[in-house]
mmCIF file of C-alpha atoms in Angstrom:
data_model
loop_
_atom_site.group_PDB
_atom_site.id
_atom_site.type_symbol
_atom_site.label_atom_id
_atom_site.label_comp_id
_atom_site.label_asym_id
_atom_site.label_seq_id
_atom_site.Cartn_x
_atom_site.Cartn_y
_atom_site.Cartn_z
ATOM 1 C CA MET A 14 7.677 187.102 51.898
ATOM 2 C CA ARG A 15 8.960 190.630 51.372
ATOM 3 C CA ASN A 16 9.945 192.361 54.584
ATOM 4 C CA ALA A 17 12.228 195.212 55.532
ATOM 5 C CA PRO A 18 15.494 193.238 55.889
ATOM 6 C CA ALA A 19 15.039 191.284 52.648
ATOM 7 C CA ARG A 20 16.047 193.521 49.747
ATOM 8 C CA LEU A 21 16.618 192.841 46.080
ATOM 9 C CA ALA A 22 18.404 194.847 43.371
ATOM 10 C CA ALA A 23 18.655 198.622 43.924
ATOM 11 C CA LEU A 24 17.541 201.369 41.567
ATOM 12 C CA ALA A 25 16.989 205.101 42.017
ATOM 13 C CA VAL A 26 14.082 206.006 39.779
ATOM 14 C CA THR A 27 13.666 209.455 38.255
ATOM 15 C CA ALA A 28 11.545 211.070 35.618
ATOM 16 C CA SER A 29 13.981 210.936 32.695
ATOM 17 C CA LEU A 30 14.485 207.815 30.588
ATOM 18 C CA THR A 31 15.790 207.409 27.072
ATOM 19 C CA LEU A 32 15.175 204.332 24.997
ATOM 20 C CA SER A 33 17.991 202.743 23.049
ATOM 21 C CA ALA A 34 17.459 202.990 19.316
ATOM 22 C CA ALA A 35 18.120 199.273 19.191
ATOM 23 C CA PHE A 36 14.644 198.702 20.623
ATOM 24 C CA THR A 37 12.936 199.745 17.397
ATOM 25 C CA GLY A 38 11.335 196.618 15.999
ATOM 26 C CA ALA A 39 12.838 194.415 18.709
ATOM 27 C CA PHE A 40 9.592 192.501 19.138
ATOM 28 C CA THR A 41 8.596 192.468 15.471
ATOM 29 C CA GLY A 42 7.312 188.996 14.735
ATOM 30 C CA ALA A 43 7.755 187.886 18.344
ATOM 31 C CA ALA A 44 5.652 185.000 19.563
ATOM 32 C CA SER A 45 4.242 186.963 22.488
ATOM 33 C CA ALA A 46 0.537 186.489 23.120
ATOM 34 C CA THR A 47 0.299 189.074 25.878
ATOM 35 C CA ALA A 48 -2.383 191.672 25.215
ATOM 36 C CA ALA A 49 -1.573 195.310 25.876
ATOM 37 C CA ARG A 50 -3.918 195.668 28.777
ATOM 38 C CA THR A 51 -4.250 197.595 31.998
ATOM 39 C CA PRO A 52 -5.762 195.354 34.693
ATOM 40 C CA SER A 53 -8.708 196.732 36.615
ATOM 41 C CA HIS A 54 -7.662 197.582 40.162
ATOM 42 C CA VAL A 55 -11.125 198.325 41.506
ATOM 43 C CA HIS A 56 -11.468 196.173 44.621
ATOM 44 C CA ALA A 57 -8.070 194.641 43.841
ATOM 45 C CA ALA A 58 -5.372 193.817 46.378
ATOM 46 C CA ARG A 59 -2.194 195.779 46.864
ATOM 47 C CA TYR A 60 -0.621 193.298 49.269
ATOM 48 C CA VAL A 61 -1.288 190.784 52.042
ATOM 49 C CA SER A 62 0.339 190.828 55.470
ATOM 50 C CA LEU A 63 0.254 189.515 59.017
ATOM 51 C CA ASP A 64 0.461 191.524 62.219
ATOM 52 C CA ASP A 65 3.805 192.010 63.950
ATOM 53 C CA CYS A 66 3.810 190.793 67.551
ATOM 54 C CA GLY A 67 7.565 190.332 67.713
ATOM 55 C CA GLY A 68 6.900 187.726 65.047
ATOM 56 C CA PRO A 69 4.066 186.986 62.623
ATOM 57 C CA CYS A 70 0.661 186.708 64.282
ATOM 58 C CA GLY A 71 -3.054 187.254 63.740
ATOM 59 C CA GLN A 72 -4.934 186.657 60.499
ATOM 60 C CA TRP A 73 -3.774 187.436 56.999
ATOM 61 C CA THR A 74 -4.992 190.913 56.000
ATOM 62 C CA VAL A 75 -5.552 191.831 52.348
ATOM 63 C CA SER A 76 -4.988 195.567 51.883
ATOM 64 C CA MET A 77 -7.064 196.758 48.935
ATOM 65 C CA ARG A 78 -6.360 199.529 46.455
ATOM 66 C CA ASP A 79 -9.531 201.377 47.476
ATOM 67 C CA GLY A 80 -8.211 201.655 51.056
ATOM 68 C CA SER A 81 -10.334 198.873 52.534
ATOM 69 C CA ALA A 82 -9.037 195.672 54.149
ATOM 70 C CA LEU A 83 -10.174 192.062 54.055
ATOM 71 C CA ARG A 84 -9.354 189.366 56.607
ATOM 72 C CA LEU A 85 -8.683 185.853 55.317
ATOM 73 C CA THR A 86 -10.267 184.150 58.293
ATOM 74 C CA ASP A 87 -9.829 180.646 56.828
ATOM 75 C CA ALA A 88 -6.118 181.011 55.994
ATOM 76 C CA ARG A 89 -3.330 179.355 57.975
ATOM 77 C CA THR A 90 -1.144 181.867 59.816
ATOM 78 C CA HIS A 91 1.956 179.719 60.374
ATOM 79 C CA PRO A 92 3.316 176.814 58.330
ATOM 80 C CA LEU A 93 3.340 173.409 59.952
ATOM 81 C CA SER A 94 6.468 171.392 60.597
ATOM 82 C CA LYS A 95 6.683 167.807 59.346
ATOM 83 C CA HIS A 96 5.429 166.813 62.809
ATOM 84 C CA GLY A 97 2.338 168.998 62.416
ATOM 85 C CA ARG A 98 3.347 171.796 64.814
ATOM 86 C CA PRO A 99 3.082 175.509 63.878
ATOM 87 C CA VAL A 100 6.400 177.183 63.070
ATOM 88 C CA LYS A 101 5.704 180.410 64.962
ATOM 89 C CA ASP A 102 8.543 182.514 63.529
ATOM 90 C CA MET A 103 7.346 182.087 59.917
ATOM 91 C CA GLY A 104 4.302 183.091 57.917
ATOM 92 C CA ALA A 105 2.381 180.399 56.042
ATOM 93 C CA PRO A 106 2.691 180.251 52.236
ATOM 94 C CA ILE A 107 0.674 182.911 50.442
ATOM 95 C CA GLY A 108 0.674 184.622 47.045
ATOM 96 C CA VAL A 109 -1.184 187.396 45.189
ATOM 97 C CA SER A 110 -1.883 187.471 41.455
ATOM 98 C CA GLY A 111 -0.240 190.251 39.490
ATOM 99 C CA ASP A 112 -3.542 192.017 38.849
ATOM 100 C CA GLY A 113 -4.480 191.808 42.537
ATOM 101 C CA THR A 114 -7.692 189.860 41.979
ATOM 102 C CA ARG A 115 -6.721 186.474 43.448
ATOM 103 C CA VAL A 116 -4.946 185.245 46.576
ATOM 104 C CA ALA A 117 -3.484 181.751 47.043
ATOM 105 C CA TYR A 118 -3.046 180.388 50.566
ATOM 106 C CA VAL A 119 -3.223 177.278 52.765
ATOM 107 C CA ARG A 120 -6.636 176.693 54.317
ATOM 108 C CA ALA A 121 -6.334 176.246 58.073
ATOM 109 C CA ARG A 122 -8.953 173.550 58.668
ATOM 110 C CA ASP A 123 -7.632 170.949 56.230
ATOM 111 C CA GLY A 124 -4.259 172.146 54.901
ATOM 112 C CA ARG A 125 -5.521 172.393 51.314
ATOM 113 C CA VAL A 126 -4.053 174.993 48.965
ATOM 114 C CA VAL A 127 -6.852 177.262 47.751
ATOM 115 C CA VAL A 128 -7.086 180.264 45.432
ATOM 116 C CA ARG A 129 -9.664 182.872 46.417
ATOM 117 C CA ASP A 130 -10.994 185.234 43.780
ATOM 118 C CA LEU A 131 -11.665 188.538 45.520
ATOM 119 C CA ARG A 132 -14.528 189.137 43.089
ATOM 120 C CA GLY A 133 -16.137 185.872 44.248
ATOM 121 C CA GLY A 134 -15.251 182.207 43.961
ATOM 122 C CA LEU A 135 -12.858 179.727 45.560
ATOM 123 C CA PHE A 136 -10.696 177.128 43.801
ATOM 124 C CA THR A 137 -9.431 174.166 45.841
ATOM 125 C CA MET A 138 -6.272 172.395 44.718
ATOM 126 C CA PRO A 139 -5.672 168.637 45.165
ATOM 127 C CA ALA A 140 -4.932 167.394 48.670
ATOM 128 C CA ASP A 141 -1.325 166.562 47.798
ATOM 129 C CA ALA A 142 -0.527 169.922 46.173
ATOM 130 C CA LEU A 143 1.606 170.898 49.189
ATOM 131 C CA PRO A 144 2.744 167.926 51.294
ATOM 132 C CA ARG A 145 2.902 168.822 54.982
ATOM 133 C CA ALA A 146 6.402 167.374 55.264
ATOM 134 C CA VAL A 147 7.748 170.240 53.079
ATOM 135 C CA GLU A 148 5.350 173.044 54.054
ATOM 136 C CA ARG A 149 7.959 174.887 56.129
ATOM 137 C CA GLY A 150 9.800 177.293 53.843
ATOM 138 C CA SER A 151 7.403 176.714 50.962
ATOM 139 C CA ASN A 152 5.750 179.402 48.855
ATOM 140 C CA LEU A 153 2.845 179.989 46.458
ATOM 141 C CA ALA A 154 2.972 182.120 43.299
ATOM 142 C CA LEU A 155 0.211 183.176 40.924
ATOM 143 C CA SER A 156 0.475 184.445 37.356
ATOM 144 C CA LEU A 157 -0.534 187.972 36.378
ATOM 145 C CA ASP A 158 -4.179 187.009 35.871
ATOM 146 C CA GLY A 159 -4.237 184.346 38.599
ATOM 147 C CA ALA A 160 -5.006 181.550 36.118
ATOM 148 C CA SER A 161 -1.793 179.624 36.881
ATOM 149 C CA LEU A 162 -0.414 178.641 40.280
ATOM 150 C CA ALA A 163 3.082 177.482 41.202
ATOM 151 C CA VAL A 164 3.472 175.486 44.406
ATOM 152 C CA ILE A 165 7.066 175.802 45.593
ATOM 153 C CA ALA A 166 7.878 173.268 48.295
ATOM 154 C CA GLY A 167 10.411 174.048 50.993
ATOM 155 C CA SER A 168 12.638 171.170 49.854
ATOM 156 C CA ASP A 169 14.709 170.537 46.729
ATOM 157 C CA SER A 170 13.506 166.948 46.816
ATOM 158 C CA VAL A 171 10.014 168.050 45.748
ATOM 159 C CA PRO A 172 9.874 169.753 42.328
ATOM 160 C CA VAL A 173 7.927 172.933 41.640
ATOM 161 C CA ARG A 174 4.383 172.041 40.615
ATOM 162 C CA VAL A 175 2.273 174.135 38.232
ATOM 163 C CA TYR A 176 -1.535 174.028 38.444
ATOM 164 C CA ASP A 177 -4.294 175.365 36.251
ATOM 165 C CA VAL A 178 -6.416 177.212 38.799
ATOM 166 C CA ALA A 179 -9.824 176.913 37.119
ATOM 167 C CA SER A 180 -9.637 173.128 36.771
ATOM 168 C CA ALA A 181 -7.390 172.553 39.832
ATOM 169 C CA ARG A 182 -5.385 170.265 37.547
ATOM 170 C CA LEU A 183 -1.646 169.644 37.792
ATOM 171 C CA VAL A 184 -0.346 170.623 34.351
ATOM 172 C CA GLY A 185 3.391 170.200 34.859
ATOM 173 C CA THR A 186 6.445 170.118 37.092
ATOM 174 C CA LEU A 187 9.888 171.657 36.796
ATOM 175 C CA PRO A 188 12.979 169.461 36.895
ATOM 176 C CA ARG A 189 14.307 168.917 40.408
ATOM 177 C CA GLY A 190 16.873 171.467 41.511
ATOM 178 C CA HIS A 191 15.325 174.302 39.492
ATOM 179 C CA HIS A 192 14.050 177.192 41.603
ATOM 180 C CA PHE A 193 10.928 179.085 40.600
ATOM 181 C CA VAL A 194 11.526 182.731 39.648
ATOM 182 C CA GLY A 195 8.221 183.790 38.102
ATOM 183 C CA PHE A 196 5.585 183.320 35.431
ATOM 184 C CA SER A 197 5.863 185.016 32.069
ATOM 185 C CA GLY A 198 3.666 187.969 31.214
ATOM 186 C CA ASP A 199 0.855 185.794 29.856
ATOM 187 C CA GLY A 200 1.268 183.007 32.430
ATOM 188 C CA GLY A 201 2.010 180.409 29.755
ATOM 189 C CA GLU A 202 5.700 180.018 30.592
ATOM 190 C CA VAL A 203 7.796 179.702 33.748
ATOM 191 C CA LEU A 204 11.172 181.264 34.538
ATOM 192 C CA ALA A 205 13.436 179.212 36.780
ATOM 193 C CA ALA A 206 17.000 179.400 38.067
ATOM 194 C CA LYS A 207 19.644 176.797 38.777
ATOM 195 C CA GLY A 208 23.115 177.581 40.030
ATOM 196 C CA GLU A 209 24.533 181.084 39.953
ATOM 197 C CA ARG A 210 22.770 183.339 37.422
ATOM 198 C CA HIS A 211 21.667 180.491 35.175
ATOM 199 C CA LEU A 212 18.105 181.055 33.986
ATOM 200 C CA TYR A 213 15.781 178.587 32.280
ATOM 201 C CA SER A 214 12.402 179.097 30.642
ATOM 202 C CA PHE A 215 9.885 176.268 30.553
ATOM 203 C CA THR A 216 6.358 175.761 29.325
ATOM 204 C CA ARG A 217 3.755 175.211 32.044
ATOM 205 C CA THR A 218 4.064 171.491 31.350
ATOM 206 C CA GLY A 219 7.782 171.570 32.138
ATOM 207 C CA ALA A 220 9.244 171.454 28.612
ATOM 208 C CA LEU A 221 12.496 173.423 28.297
ATOM 209 C CA LEU A 222 12.299 176.424 25.961
ATOM 210 C CA ALA A 223 15.614 178.225 26.456
ATOM 211 C CA HIS A 224 18.538 178.559 28.843
ATOM 212 C CA SER A 225 21.336 181.047 29.368
ATOM 213 C CA ALA A 226 23.656 182.439 31.998
ATOM 214 C CA VAL A 227 23.011 186.121 32.654
ATOM 215 C CA PRO A 228 25.484 188.772 33.870
ATOM 216 C CA GLU A 229 23.396 190.311 36.651
ATOM 217 C CA ASP A 230 21.347 189.368 39.696
ATOM 218 C CA GLY A 231 17.559 189.798 39.730
ATOM 219 C CA PRO A 232 14.834 190.711 39.966
ATOM 220 C CA TYR A 233 14.064 189.103 36.593
ATOM 221 C CA ALA A 234 10.935 189.147 34.434
ATOM 222 C CA LEU A 235 10.113 186.775 31.555
ATOM 223 C CA ASN A 236 8.277 188.005 28.478
ATOM 224 C CA ALA A 237 5.430 185.963 26.982
ATOM 225 C CA ASP A 238 7.696 184.947 24.091
ATOM 226 C CA GLY A 239 9.345 182.555 26.554
ATOM 227 C CA ARG A 240 12.875 183.739 25.832
ATOM 228 C CA THR A 241 13.243 187.471 26.600
ATOM 229 C CA VAL A 242 14.218 188.277 30.194
ATOM 230 C CA ALA A 243 14.314 191.803 31.597
ATOM 231 C CA PHE A 244 16.642 192.828 34.436
ATOM 232 C CA MET A 245 18.660 195.800 35.721
ATOM 233 C CA LYS A 246 22.349 196.385 35.033
ATOM 234 C CA GLY A 247 24.947 198.961 36.038
ATOM 235 C CA GLN A 248 25.152 201.614 38.714
ATOM 236 C CA ASP A 249 24.280 205.305 39.061
ATOM 237 C CA LYS A 250 24.379 207.037 35.649
ATOM 238 C CA GLN A 251 25.233 203.738 33.950
ATOM 239 C CA ARG A 252 22.009 202.094 35.155
ATOM 240 C CA ARG A 253 19.906 200.478 32.442
ATOM 241 C CA VAL A 254 17.136 197.977 31.840
ATOM 242 C CA VAL A 255 18.430 195.057 29.790
ATOM 243 C CA LEU A 256 16.372 192.727 27.606
ATOM 244 C CA TRP A 257 18.274 189.441 27.398
ATOM 245 C CA ASP A 258 17.622 186.627 24.934
ATOM 246 C CA LEU A 259 17.848 183.262 26.711
ATOM 247 C CA ALA A 260 17.930 181.433 23.378
ATOM 248 C CA THR A 261 21.068 183.197 22.122
ATOM 249 C CA GLY A 262 22.623 184.151 25.453
ATOM 250 C CA ARG A 263 22.987 187.757 24.322
ATOM 251 C CA GLU A 264 21.746 191.198 25.254
ATOM 252 C CA ASN A 265 19.151 192.449 22.766
ATOM 253 C CA VAL A 266 18.168 195.877 24.038
ATOM 254 C CA ARG A 267 19.296 198.300 26.713
ATOM 255 C CA ILE A 268 17.180 201.144 28.065
ATOM 256 C CA TRP A 269 19.272 203.766 29.796
ATOM 257 C CA VAL A 270 18.125 205.399 33.036
ATOM 258 C CA TRP A 271 19.667 208.707 34.060
ATOM 259 C CA MET A 272 19.458 209.394 37.787
ATOM 260 C CA PRO A 273 20.042 212.811 39.395
ATOM 261 C CA ARG A 274 20.987 212.821 43.062
ATOM 262 C CA HIS A 275 18.308 211.743 45.526
ATOM 263 C CA ARG A 276 17.972 212.400 49.219
ATOM 264 C CA SER A 277 16.402 208.982 49.673
ATOM 265 C CA PHE A 278 17.490 205.573 48.451
ATOM 266 C CA GLN A 279 15.103 203.470 46.380
ATOM 267 C CA MET A 280 15.102 199.775 45.487
ATOM 268 C CA VAL A 281 13.324 197.692 42.875
ATOM 269 C CA GLU A 282 11.674 194.835 44.758
ATOM 270 C CA MET A 283 9.869 193.268 41.780
ATOM 271 C CA LEU A 284 9.983 193.494 38.009
ATOM 272 C CA ASP A 285 7.130 192.104 35.867
ATOM 273 C CA TRP A 286 6.034 192.064 32.243
ATOM 274 C CA THR A 287 2.465 193.350 32.317
ATOM 275 C CA ALA A 288 2.150 193.701 28.527
ATOM 276 C CA ASN A 289 4.416 192.863 25.596
ATOM 277 C CA GLY A 290 5.990 196.325 25.588
ATOM 278 C CA GLN A 291 5.482 197.228 29.230
ATOM 279 C CA LEU A 292 7.322 196.495 32.462
ATOM 280 C CA THR A 293 5.945 197.114 35.940
ATOM 281 C CA LEU A 294 8.423 198.032 38.678
ATOM 282 C CA HIS A 295 7.648 197.718 42.383
ATOM 283 C CA VAL A 296 9.949 200.314 43.915
ATOM 284 C CA GLU A 297 10.486 200.796 47.624
ATOM 285 C CA ASP A 298 10.983 204.464 48.429
ATOM 286 C CA ASP A 299 13.387 205.699 51.099
ATOM 287 C CA VAL A 300 14.581 202.241 52.076
ATOM 288 C CA MET A 301 15.904 203.131 55.531
ATOM 289 C CA ARG A 302 12.586 204.556 56.708
ATOM 290 C CA GLU A 303 9.671 202.698 58.286
ATOM 291 C CA PRO A 304 6.879 202.036 57.504
ATOM 292 C CA THR A 305 7.630 200.822 53.985
ATOM 293 C CA ARG A 306 6.508 203.104 51.172
ATOM 294 C CA MET A 307 5.979 201.646 47.690
ATOM 295 C CA SER A 308 5.662 203.152 44.209
ATOM 296 C CA ILE A 309 4.291 201.004 41.375
ATOM 297 C CA LEU A 310 5.644 202.308 38.083
ATOM 298 C CA LEU A 311 4.779 201.333 34.498
ATOM 299 C CA LEU A 312 7.606 201.580 31.963
ATOM 300 C CA ASP A 313 6.496 201.763 28.330
ATOM 301 C CA LEU A 314 9.376 200.288 26.341
ATOM 302 C CA ALA A 315 8.225 201.833 23.062
ATOM 303 C CA THR A 316 8.163 205.416 24.365
ATOM 304 C CA SER A 317 10.577 205.054 27.349
ATOM 305 C CA ARG A 318 8.043 206.802 29.588
ATOM 306 C CA PHE A 319 7.234 206.029 33.209
ATOM 307 C CA THR A 320 3.722 206.429 34.584
ATOM 308 C CA VAL A 321 2.670 205.881 38.199
ATOM 309 C CA ARG A 322 0.125 203.098 38.633
ATOM 310 C CA ASP A 323 -0.085 203.337 42.399
ATOM 311 C CA ARG A 324 1.619 204.576 45.556
ATOM 312 C CA TYR A 325 0.970 203.327 49.068
ATOM 313 C CA THR A 326 2.410 202.949 52.549
ATOM 314 C CA VAL A 327 2.432 199.472 54.063
ATOM 315 C CA ARG A 328 0.495 199.450 57.329
ATOM 316 C CA PRO A 329 2.894 200.159 60.225
ATOM 317 C CA LYS A 330 1.990 197.059 62.257
ATOM 318 C CA ALA A 331 2.584 194.648 59.361
ATOM 319 C CA TRP A 332 5.073 191.803 59.656
ATOM 320 C CA GLY A 333 6.420 191.727 56.122
ATOM 321 C CA PHE A 334 4.106 191.727 53.119
ATOM 322 C CA GLU A 335 3.462 189.954 49.844
ATOM 323 C CA ALA A 336 2.515 192.303 47.023
ATOM 324 C CA CYS A 337 0.671 191.867 43.755
ATOM 325 C CA GLY A 338 2.642 192.149 40.494
#
């Protein structure tokens, strides 16, 4: 759950970027299967949130890109403790696909994890997908297209489980002690962390692809090749986007970002591969101001150009929010 006190890596974003010459041909022959696509955001979600009543309350609200809102009347508001009582100071697990077309949540009447397609359709996961004993502190994460679902239990004793949404079939688990970071750009691989700044890429079935320590904190994004991780490095005029090879443990490419002075402070909350040569940045504008204002920026790695996909203000009465990718 992303809320005002919980911040990730900082970045002031401006209009001028220059691409390192080392990028030329960097993905030549890469195994990436991600298509260069721009997801349709007509009737797609921007984020989901609960009301703030001094704590989370009400029903989950899906705020749509066209300005409308949808209530998830069948979704659980609070997680249950192992004794079956609502944990009133927490929001129940929920996740939004990167393209904003699907929402994963816990159904209130029976505790089943479901994935709702906002264009129509509901996929129900197996009854044991999220055991009630570990529901508190758990989370749900969908891939960019919503075809893959990660169920992250609120206990290290239960490994991360990966489901194929269409078939509701468990396709794999991560080794115990590995924490889910995100799906790759095409949803076929999983990025996980263990220990301090040690990243691992796995197939959906849980087979290890590559591992490396990295020099910076997240947010991180895994390319569809299963080995290239993007993250931010440096400060002020030394800020850059780094493409790191988990197989070799080395930096492949750096994309420099020059930042003139700003009156407001901005932070990158999420970083995602949305095509083989494209990163999407969720940037919170003017961090110290409420309500939260977000800019969704597309960075074309081949041209080093930013374009604005979306800008919005989170509704003032929201208690935290979970955004699409």
